[in-house]
CSV table of C-alpha atoms and ligand atoms in Angstrom, one decimal:
chain,number,residue,atom,x,y,z
A,143,MET,CA,28.0,30.7,-16.1
A,144,ARG,CA,24.4,31.0,-14.9
A,145,VAL,CA,21.8,28.4,-15.7
A,146,PRO,CA,18.5,30.0,-16.7
A,147,ALA,CA,15.9,29.5,-14.0
A,148,SER,CA,13.7,27.5,-16.2
A,149,ARG,CA,16.5,24.9,-16.7
A,150,LEU,CA,16.6,24.1,-12.9
A,151,PRO,CA,14.6,21.1,-11.6
A,152,SER,CA,12.9,23.5,-9.2
A,153,ALA,CA,11.4,25.5,-12.1
A,154,PRO,CA,7.7,24.8,-12.8
A,155,GLY,CA,8.4,24.1,-16.5
A,156,PHE,CA,11.4,21.8,-16.0
A,157,TRP,CA,9.4,18.5,-15.6
A,158,ARG,CA,7.5,18.1,-18.8
A,159,SER,CA,6.0,14.6,-18.9
A,160,PRO,CA,2.3,14.8,-19.7
A,161,LEU,CA,1.8,11.6,-17.8
A,162,ARG,CA,2.3,13.2,-14.4
A,163,GLY,CA,-0.9,14.2,-12.6
A,164,PRO,CA,-2.7,13.7,-9.3
A,165,ARG,CA,-4.8,10.7,-10.5
A,166,PHE,CA,-1.8,8.8,-11.7
A,167,THR,CA,0.0,9.4,-8.4
A,168,SER,CA,-3.1,8.7,-6.4
A,169,LEU,CA,-3.7,5.3,-8.0
A,170,LEU,CA,-0.1,4.2,-7.5
A,171,GLY,CA,-0.2,5.5,-3.9
A,172,LEU,CA,-3.3,3.5,-3.0
A,173,VAL,CA,-1.7,0.3,-4.5
A,174,LEU,CA,1.3,1.0,-2.3
A,175,LEU,CA,-0.9,1.7,0.8
A,176,VAL,CA,-2.2,-1.9,0.6
A,177,GLY,CA,1.1,-3.5,-0.6
A,178,LEU,CA,3.4,-1.8,1.9
A,179,THR,CA,1.1,-2.6,4.8
A,180,VAL,CA,1.2,-6.3,4.0
A,181,LEU,CA,5.0,-6.0,3.4
A,182,PHE,CA,5.6,-4.4,6.8
A,183,ALA,CA,3.3,-6.9,8.6
A,184,THR,CA,4.9,-10.0,7.1
A,185,GLY,CA,8.3,-8.5,7.9
A,186,LEU,CA,7.4,-8.1,11.5
A,187,LEU,CA,6.1,-11.7,11.5
A,188,SER,CA,9.4,-12.9,10.1
A,189,TYR,CA,11.3,-11.3,13.0
A,190,ALA,CA,8.9,-12.9,15.5
A,191,ALA,CA,9.4,-16.3,13.8
A,192,TYR,CA,13.1,-16.3,14.7
A,193,ASN,CA,12.1,-16.4,18.4
A,194,PRO,CA,14.4,-13.5,19.1
A,195,GLY,CA,13.4,-13.1,22.8
A,196,LEU,CA,14.2,-16.7,23.5
A,197,ASP,CA,18.0,-16.6,23.3
A,198,PRO,CA,20.6,-14.1,22.1
A,199,VAL,CA,21.7,-16.5,19.3
A,200,ASN,CA,18.3,-16.1,17.7
A,201,ASP,CA,18.3,-12.4,17.9
A,202,LYS,CA,19.9,-10.4,15.1
A,203,THR,CA,18.6,-7.1,16.4
A,204,PRO,CA,19.2,-7.2,20.2
A,205,ASP,CA,18.8,-3.4,20.7
A,206,ARG,CA,15.3,-3.3,19.3
A,207,GLY,CA,13.8,-1.9,22.6
A,208,ILE,CA,10.1,-1.2,22.3
A,209,LEU,CA,10.1,-2.0,18.7
A,210,GLY,CA,9.9,-5.6,19.9
A,211,CYS,CA,6.9,-5.1,22.0
A,212,TYR,CA,4.7,-7.1,19.6
A,213,LEU,CA,6.8,-10.3,19.7
A,214,PHE,CA,5.0,-13.5,20.5
A,215,ALA,CA,5.7,-17.2,20.7
A,216,TRP,CA,5.7,-18.4,17.1
A,217,PRO,CA,3.3,-21.3,16.6
A,218,THR,CA,3.9,-24.6,14.9
A,219,ASP,CA,0.6,-24.6,13.0
A,220,PRO,CA,-0.1,-24.5,10.2
A,221,HIS,CA,3.1,-26.2,9.3
A,222,TRP,CA,3.5,-24.0,6.1
A,223,LEU,CA,3.1,-20.8,8.1
A,224,TYR,CA,6.6,-19.3,7.5
A,225,ARG,CA,6.6,-20.6,4.0
A,226,LEU,CA,3.5,-18.5,3.3
A,227,THR,CA,4.4,-15.3,5.3
A,228,GLN,CA,8.0,-15.1,4.0
A,229,GLY,CA,7.1,-16.2,0.5
A,230,VAL,CA,4.5,-13.3,0.4
A,231,HIS,CA,7.0,-10.9,2.0
A,232,VAL,CA,9.8,-11.4,-0.5
A,233,THR,CA,7.7,-12.0,-3.6
A,234,LEU,CA,5.4,-9.0,-2.8
A,235,GLY,CA,8.4,-6.8,-2.1
A,236,LEU,CA,9.9,-7.6,-5.5
A,237,THR,CA,6.6,-7.1,-7.2
A,238,LEU,CA,6.1,-3.7,-5.7
A,239,VAL,CA,9.5,-2.4,-7.0
A,240,PRO,CA,8.1,-1.1,-10.3
A,241,VAL,CA,5.1,0.5,-8.5
A,242,LEU,CA,7.4,2.2,-6.0
A,243,LEU,CA,9.7,3.5,-8.7
A,244,ALA,CA,6.8,4.8,-10.8
A,245,LYS,CA,5.3,6.5,-7.7
A,246,LEU,CA,8.6,8.2,-6.9
A,247,TRP,CA,8.9,9.2,-10.6
A,248,SER,CA,5.4,10.6,-10.6
A,249,VAL,CA,6.1,13.0,-7.7
A,250,VAL,CA,9.7,13.9,-8.4
A,251,PRO,CA,8.9,17.6,-9.3
A,252,ARG,CA,7.7,18.0,-5.7
A,253,LEU,CA,11.0,17.0,-4.3
A,254,PHE,CA,12.6,20.1,-5.9
A,255,THR,CA,10.0,22.8,-5.2
A,256,LEU,CA,11.3,26.1,-3.8
A,257,PRO,CA,11.4,27.6,-1.3
A,258,PRO,CA,12.5,24.5,0.7
A,259,ALA,CA,10.1,25.4,3.5
A,260,ARG,CA,7.3,28.0,3.5
A,261,SER,CA,6.5,27.4,7.2
A,262,LEU,CA,7.5,25.2,10.1
A,263,ALA,CA,4.7,22.7,9.2
A,264,HIS,CA,5.9,22.6,5.6
A,265,ALA,CA,9.5,22.1,6.7
A,266,LEU,CA,8.4,19.2,8.9
A,267,GLU,CA,6.4,17.7,6.0
A,268,ARG,CA,9.5,17.9,3.7
A,269,VAL,CA,11.7,16.3,6.3
A,270,SER,CA,9.2,13.5,6.6
A,271,LEU,CA,9.3,13.1,2.8
A,272,LEU,CA,13.1,12.6,3.0
A,273,LEU,CA,12.6,9.9,5.6
A,274,LEU,CA,9.9,8.4,3.4
A,275,VAL,CA,11.8,8.3,0.2
A,276,GLY,CA,15.2,7.5,1.8
A,277,GLY,CA,13.6,4.9,4.0
A,278,ALA,CA,11.8,3.3,1.0
A,279,LEU,CA,15.0,3.1,-1.1
A,280,PHE,CA,17.1,1.8,1.8
A,281,THR,CA,14.7,-0.8,3.0
A,282,PHE,CA,13.9,-2.1,-0.5
A,283,GLY,CA,17.6,-1.9,-1.4
A,284,THR,CA,18.8,-4.0,1.6
A,285,GLY,CA,16.0,-6.5,1.0
A,286,VAL,CA,16.9,-7.0,-2.6
A,287,LEU,CA,20.6,-7.2,-2.0
A,288,ASN,CA,20.2,-9.8,0.8
A,289,ILE,CA,18.3,-12.2,-1.4
A,290,GLN,CA,20.4,-11.6,-4.5
A,291,LEU,CA,23.9,-11.4,-3.1
A,292,ASP,CA,23.8,-12.6,0.6
A,293,TYR,CA,26.0,-10.7,3.0
A,294,VAL,CA,27.3,-7.7,1.1
A,295,PHE,CA,26.6,-5.4,4.0
A,296,PRO,CA,28.8,-3.8,6.5
A,297,GLY,CA,27.6,-5.6,9.5
A,298,SER,CA,24.4,-7.7,9.6
A,299,PHE,CA,21.6,-7.4,7.1
A,300,TYR,CA,18.9,-7.8,9.9
A,301,PRO,CA,19.3,-4.6,11.9
A,302,LEU,CA,19.7,-2.5,8.8
A,303,HIS,CA,16.5,-3.9,7.2
A,304,PHE,CA,14.6,-3.9,10.6
A,305,TYR,CA,15.4,-0.3,11.6
A,306,GLY,CA,15.1,0.9,8.0
A,307,ALA,CA,11.6,-0.6,7.8
A,308,TRP,CA,10.5,1.1,11.0
A,309,VAL,CA,11.7,4.5,9.9
A,310,PHE,CA,10.2,4.0,6.5
A,311,PHE,CA,6.9,2.7,7.8
A,312,ALA,CA,6.5,5.5,10.4
A,313,ALA,CA,7.0,8.1,7.7
A,314,PHE,CA,4.7,6.2,5.5
A,315,VAL,CA,1.9,6.2,8.1
A,316,ALA,CA,2.2,9.9,8.5
A,317,HIS,CA,2.2,10.4,4.8
A,318,ALA,CA,-0.8,8.1,4.3
A,319,VAL,CA,-2.9,9.9,7.0
A,320,LEU,CA,-2.3,13.2,5.1
A,321,LYS,CA,-2.7,11.9,1.6
A,322,VAL,CA,-5.3,9.1,1.5
A,323,PRO,CA,-8.2,11.5,1.7
A,324,VAL,CA,-6.7,13.5,-1.1
A,325,ALA,CA,-6.0,10.4,-3.2
A,326,LEU,CA,-9.5,9.1,-2.8
A,327,ARG,CA,-10.9,12.5,-3.8
A,328,ASN,CA,-8.6,12.6,-6.9
A,329,LEU,CA,-9.8,9.2,-8.0
A,330,ARG,CA,-13.5,9.9,-7.4
A,331,ALA,CA,-13.5,13.3,-9.2
A,332,LEU,CA,-14.9,13.0,-12.7
A,333,ARG,CA,-12.2,15.2,-14.1
A,334,GLU,CA,-8.6,15.9,-13.0
A,335,GLU,CA,-7.9,19.3,-11.5
A,336,ARG,CA,-6.0,21.4,-14.1
A,337,ASP,CA,-4.0,23.5,-11.7
A,338,ASP,CA,-2.4,20.7,-9.7
A,339,ASP,CA,1.4,21.2,-9.2
A,340,LEU,CA,2.0,17.7,-10.6
A,341,ILE,CA,0.7,18.7,-14.0
A,342,SER,CA,3.3,20.2,-16.2
A,343,PRO,CA,2.5,23.8,-17.3
A,344,ARG,CA,4.5,23.1,-20.5
A,345,PRO,CA,3.9,19.4,-21.2
A,346,ASP,CA,5.8,17.6,-24.0
A,347,PRO,CA,3.6,15.9,-26.6
A,348,PRO,CA,2.6,12.5,-25.2
A,349,THR,CA,4.4,9.3,-26.4
A,350,VAL,CA,2.2,7.0,-24.4
A,351,SER,CA,-1.2,7.5,-22.8
A,352,ARG,CA,-1.8,7.4,-19.0
A,353,ARG,CA,-3.5,4.1,-19.4
A,354,GLY,CA,-0.5,2.8,-21.4
A,355,ALA,CA,1.9,4.0,-18.7
A,356,LEU,CA,-0.2,2.1,-16.0
A,357,TRP,CA,0.1,-1.0,-18.2
A,358,VAL,CA,3.8,-0.6,-18.3
A,359,VAL,CA,4.0,-0.4,-14.5
A,360,GLY,CA,1.5,-3.2,-14.0
A,361,GLY,CA,3.4,-5.3,-16.6
A,362,GLY,CA,6.7,-4.6,-14.8
A,363,SER,CA,5.1,-5.8,-11.6
A,364,LEU,CA,3.7,-8.9,-13.3
A,365,LEU,CA,7.1,-9.6,-14.8
A,366,MET,CA,8.7,-9.3,-11.3
A,367,PHE,CA,6.1,-11.6,-9.9
A,368,ALA,CA,6.4,-14.2,-12.7
A,369,THR,CA,10.2,-14.3,-12.5
A,370,ASN,CA,10.4,-14.7,-8.7
A,371,ALA,CA,7.3,-16.4,-7.3
A,372,GLY,CA,8.4,-19.8,-8.6
A,373,ARG,CA,11.0,-20.3,-5.9
A,374,SER,CA,8.3,-21.1,-3.4
A,375,PHE,CA,7.5,-24.2,-5.4
A,376,ASP,CA,9.2,-27.3,-6.8
A,377,GLY,CA,9.8,-28.8,-10.2
A,378,PRO,CA,9.4,-26.8,-13.4
A,379,LEU,CA,7.9,-23.8,-11.5
A,380,ARG,CA,11.1,-23.2,-9.6
A,381,GLU,CA,12.9,-22.9,-13.0
A,382,THR,CA,10.7,-19.9,-13.8
A,383,ALA,CA,12.3,-17.9,-10.9
A,384,VAL,CA,15.0,-16.7,-13.2
A,385,LEU,CA,15.5,-13.4,-11.2
A,386,SER,CA,15.8,-15.2,-7.9
A,387,PRO,CA,19.0,-17.0,-7.5
A,388,HIS,CA,19.3,-18.1,-3.9
A,389,GLY,CA,23.0,-18.6,-3.8
A,390,GLY,CA,23.0,-22.4,-3.2
A,391,PRO,CA,24.3,-25.0,-5.6
A,392,GLU,CA,22.0,-26.9,-7.9
A,393,PRO,CA,20.3,-29.5,-5.7
A,394,GLY,CA,20.2,-32.3,-8.3
A,395,HIS,CA,17.8,-35.2,-8.1
A,396,GLY,CA,16.9,-38.0,-5.8
A,397,PRO,CA,15.8,-38.0,-2.2
A,398,GLY,CA,18.1,-35.1,-1.3
A,399,GLY,CA,17.3,-33.2,-4.5
A,400,PHE,CA,15.8,-30.1,-2.9
A,401,GLN,CA,17.3,-26.7,-2.2
A,402,ILE,CA,20.5,-26.5,-0.2
A,403,ASN,CA,21.3,-23.3,1.6
A,404,LYS,CA,24.9,-23.8,2.8
A,405,THR,CA,26.8,-26.9,1.8
A,406,ALA,CA,28.7,-29.0,4.3
A,407,ARG,CA,31.9,-27.8,2.6
A,408,TYR,CA,31.0,-24.2,2.9
A,409,ALA,CA,30.1,-24.6,6.6
A,410,GLY,CA,33.5,-26.3,7.1
A,411,ILE,CA,32.2,-29.7,8.2
A,412,ASP,CA,35.0,-32.2,8.3
A,413,PRO,CA,33.7,-35.7,7.1
A,414,ALA,CA,35.9,-37.2,9.8
A,415,GLU,CA,33.7,-35.6,12.5
A,416,THR,CA,30.5,-37.0,11.0
A,417,SER,CA,31.6,-40.6,10.6
A,418,GLU,CA,29.7,-43.4,12.5
A,419,ASP,CA,32.7,-43.8,14.9
A,420,ALA,CA,33.4,-40.2,15.6
A,421,TRP,CA,30.0,-38.5,15.8
A,422,ARG,CA,28.1,-38.4,19.1
A,423,LEU,CA,25.0,-36.4,20.0
A,424,VAL,CA,25.5,-34.8,23.4
A,425,LEU,CA,22.2,-34.2,25.2
A,426,THR,CA,22.2,-32.2,28.4
A,427,GLY,CA,19.2,-31.6,30.8
A,428,ARG,CA,17.9,-32.0,34.3
A,429,THR,CA,19.4,-35.4,34.9
A,430,GLY,CA,22.8,-34.7,33.4
A,431,THR,CA,24.4,-35.5,30.1
A,432,VAL,CA,23.8,-38.4,27.6
A,433,ARG,CA,25.9,-39.2,24.6
A,434,LEU,CA,24.3,-41.1,21.7
A,435,GLY,CA,25.8,-42.4,18.5
A,436,ARG,CA,23.7,-42.6,15.3
A,437,GLY,CA,23.1,-46.3,15.8
A,438,ARG,CA,21.5,-45.6,19.2
A,439,LEU,CA,19.3,-42.9,17.8
A,440,LEU,CA,18.2,-45.2,15.0
A,441,GLY,CA,17.3,-47.7,17.8
A,442,MET,CA,14.9,-45.3,19.3
A,443,GLU,CA,11.3,-45.0,18.2
A,444,GLN,CA,11.3,-43.4,14.7
A,445,HIS,CA,8.7,-40.9,13.5
A,446,SER,CA,7.9,-39.2,10.3
A,447,ALA,CA,6.8,-35.7,9.4
A,448,ALA,CA,6.1,-34.0,6.1
A,449,LEU,CA,7.5,-30.5,6.4
A,450,PRO,CA,9.0,-27.9,4.2
A,451,ILE,CA,12.2,-25.8,4.4
A,452,ALA,CA,11.3,-22.1,4.2
A,453,CYS,CA,14.2,-19.6,4.2
A,454,VAL,CA,14.1,-16.0,5.1
A,455,GLU,CA,15.4,-15.3,1.6
A,456,GLY,CA,11.9,-16.2,0.4
A,457,TRP,CA,12.5,-19.6,-1.2
A,458,SER,CA,10.9,-22.7,0.1
A,459,THR,CA,10.5,-26.3,-0.7
A,460,SER,CA,7.4,-28.4,-0.8
A,461,ASP,CA,6.9,-30.8,2.1
A,462,GLN,CA,9.8,-33.3,2.4
A,463,TRP,CA,9.3,-36.6,4.2
A,464,TRP,CA,11.6,-36.4,7.2
A,465,ARG,CA,12.2,-39.3,9.5
A,466,GLY,CA,14.0,-39.5,12.9
A,467,VAL,CA,13.6,-39.0,16.6
A,468,ARG,CA,11.1,-36.7,18.2
A,469,LEU,CA,12.6,-33.7,20.0
A,470,ARG,CA,10.4,-34.4,23.0
A,471,ASP,CA,11.6,-38.0,23.2
A,472,LEU,CA,15.2,-36.6,23.4
A,473,ALA,CA,14.1,-34.2,26.1
A,474,ALA,CA,12.7,-37.2,28.0
A,475,LEU,CA,16.1,-38.9,27.9
A,476,VAL,CA,17.5,-36.1,30.1
A,477,GLY,CA,14.8,-35.7,32.6
A,478,PHE,CA,11.9,-33.8,31.0
A,479,GLU,CA,9.4,-36.6,30.6
A,480,ASP,CA,6.2,-34.5,30.8
A,481,ASP,CA,6.6,-31.0,29.6
A,482,PRO,CA,9.6,-30.5,27.5
A,483,PRO,CA,11.4,-27.1,27.9
A,484,ASP,CA,13.2,-24.8,25.4
A,485,VAL,CA,16.3,-26.3,23.8
A,486,PHE,CA,19.5,-24.8,22.6
A,487,VAL,CA,20.9,-26.6,19.6
A,488,GLU,CA,24.6,-26.4,18.5
A,489,SER,CA,26.1,-27.8,15.3
A,490,LEU,CA,29.5,-29.0,14.4
A,491,GLN,CA,30.0,-25.8,12.5
A,492,ARG,CA,32.6,-23.5,14.2
A,493,ARG,CA,32.0,-20.3,12.3
A,494,GLY,CA,29.0,-18.6,10.7
A,495,ALA,CA,25.8,-16.9,11.8
A,496,PHE,CA,23.4,-19.9,11.9
A,497,ARG,CA,25.5,-22.6,13.5
A,498,SER,CA,23.3,-22.7,16.6
A,499,GLY,CA,19.8,-21.8,17.5
A,500,ALA,CA,17.2,-22.0,20.2
A,501,LEU,CA,13.7,-23.6,20.0
A,502,ARG,CA,10.8,-22.7,22.2
A,503,ALA,CA,9.0,-25.3,24.4
A,504,ASN,CA,6.0,-25.4,22.1
A,505,GLN,CA,8.3,-26.3,19.2
A,506,VAL,CA,10.0,-29.0,21.2
A,507,ALA,CA,6.7,-30.4,22.3
A,508,ASP,CA,5.2,-30.7,18.8
A,509,PRO,CA,5.1,-34.4,17.7
A,510,ARG,CA,6.2,-33.4,14.2
A,511,SER,CA,9.4,-31.7,15.5
A,512,LEU,CA,12.2,-34.1,14.8
A,513,LEU,CA,15.9,-34.6,15.0
A,514,ALA,CA,15.8,-36.0,11.4
A,515,LEU,CA,18.2,-38.8,10.4
A,516,SER,CA,16.8,-39.3,6.9
A,517,VAL,CA,14.7,-37.5,4.3
A,518,ASN,CA,12.6,-38.9,1.6
A,519,GLY,CA,13.6,-42.5,2.5
A,520,GLU,CA,17.3,-42.1,2.5
A,521,ALA,CA,19.9,-41.1,5.1
A,522,LEU,CA,20.5,-37.3,5.1
A,523,SER,CA,23.1,-36.1,2.6
A,524,ALA,CA,26.1,-34.2,3.9
A,525,ASP,CA,24.7,-31.0,2.6
A,526,HIS,CA,21.3,-31.5,4.2
A,527,GLY,CA,22.9,-32.0,7.6
A,528,HIS,CA,24.1,-35.6,8.0
A,529,PRO,CA,24.3,-37.2,10.5
A,530,ALA,CA,21.3,-35.4,12.1
A,531,ARG,CA,19.4,-32.1,11.7
A,532,ILE,CA,16.5,-30.3,13.3
A,533,ILE,CA,13.2,-30.0,11.5
A,534,VAL,CA,10.3,-28.1,13.1
A,535,PRO,CA,6.9,-27.2,11.6
A,536,ALA,CA,6.2,-23.6,10.6
A,537,ALA,CA,9.7,-22.4,11.7
A,538,PRO,CA,12.0,-20.4,9.5
A,539,GLY,CA,14.8,-22.5,7.8
A,540,VAL,CA,17.4,-20.9,10.0
A,541,LEU,CA,16.1,-22.7,13.1
A,542,ASN,CA,16.4,-26.1,11.3
A,543,THR,CA,20.0,-26.5,12.4
A,544,LYS,CA,22.1,-29.0,10.3
A,545,TRP,CA,25.0,-31.2,11.5
A,546,VAL,CA,23.7,-31.1,15.1
A,547,ALA,CA,26.3,-31.9,17.7
A,548,ARG,CA,24.8,-30.8,21.1
A,549,MET,CA,21.3,-30.1,22.5
A,550,THR,CA,20.9,-28.4,25.9
A,551,PHE,CA,17.3,-28.7,27.3
A,552,GLY,CA,16.1,-26.1,29.8
A,553,ASP,CA,18.3,-23.3,31.2
A,554,ARG,CA,21.8,-23.3,29.8
B,730,LIG,N1,24.6,-25.6,11.0
B,730,LIG,C1,23.9,-24.9,10.2
B,730,LIG,N2,22.6,-25.2,10.0
B,730,LIG,C2,21.8,-24.5,9.2
B,730,LIG,C3,22.3,-23.4,8.4
B,730,LIG,C4,23.7,-23.1,8.6
B,730,LIG,O1,24.2,-22.2,8.0
B,730,LIG,N3,24.4,-23.9,9.5
B,730,LIG,N4,21.5,-22.7,7.6
B,730,LIG,C5,20.1,-22.7,8.0
B,730,LIG,C6,19.3,-22.0,6.9
B,730,LIG,S1,19.4,-20.4,6.8
B,730,LIG,C7,18.4,-22.7,6.2
B,730,LIG,S2,17.3,-21.9,5.1
B,730,LIG,C8,18.3,-24.2,6.2
B,730,LIG,C9,18.4,-24.8,4.8
B,730,LIG,O2,18.4,-26.2,4.9
B,730,LIG,P1,18.8,-27.0,3.6
B,730,LIG,O3,20.1,-26.6,3.1
B,730,LIG,O4,18.7,-28.5,3.9
B,730,LIG,O5,17.7,-26.7,2.6
B,730,LIG,O6,19.3,-24.8,7.1
B,730,LIG,C10,19.5,-24.1,8.2
B,730,LIG,N5,20.5,-24.8,9.0
B,731,LIG,MO1,17.7,-19.6,5.5
């Protein structure tokens, strides 16, 4: 049986929505130009914030090659830096989903035009469109799945999202260079061109105006924003983030009543190992190894710092009031009195991606960087890292290692 040519998606009359047209597409395209640029930049910042060049355990994308040429030492100021950059990254990504889908919908007839290539240049352009559309769907898809479902990927989320983003953004830049002048012209023109290939030659009667369609897209984005942004805040605002489960259990109330990423139980922490008698912090440095019980740590000078936890998944807490021993004071105990070096931190946890991490010298030196023993006036709960955890200003949550067992200062 043969399908009549007009019933194939490649036929000019197949796509009949009267909403499609160059102005609609141009407007969505310019919104994406701004939004995706911010998204890509905050994504690159997030990778840098892990300090991937410092130690292999921090680096989830070790084969990055020149794609890591921009990396820099992540600062400790302002202390809410990662909370901001990653909150923007995840919330903006979710907010752009309706715009991206509308943009793809608006140009879908072009994906089917025949012949597939009129010239070499045209062929190259269409291949770049495949990378653009495929890269967009892949990068957004991996991002959304990671925050919604944790670890559903074959292999690690990080390299998939990282390389996907580079392919996507490279294709996006090429696309933008070609199309931004056209888009600006379309929006400036008093009247829409009638013979544009996006305009259906046989339009169906409209069921909603162009303006109405833009409201639907904008409303969708607003809805995504309103149902996700709250997880960067505490109290009733967090409850509004109904579309953003972060996987953790309900944190409850009281001093430890803020988000928990992985519970002690999930991490396989045996309460017998964290008891007063059993637990020792093992510090290694220039002058050898020192073992300290929790009592000895409490006997050292105690300091406070008001710092948030900010996870790569986009959620964060407001500042919590941490109290404990300065990392630089611990460095001094093993021979680094003046300028503390990098430190490699290991936890009691035996399996799992984030059981150890490395901090850079600037992070160790900051007076707000603590090995915290208590939070908000009470000893750490098991789930927040009892007997002791790292807390560093501006760092991603992942570097705030819980259930710390061993710290190695300097070269390991
Ligand atoms: N040992 C250990 N420490 C860890 C983790 C972990 O899985 N194991 N998760 C990290 C991540 S990803 C985050 S966001 C924070 C969360 O800290 P919280 O559960 O106290 O909020 O802990 C970090 N510390
Ligand atoms: Mo995290």
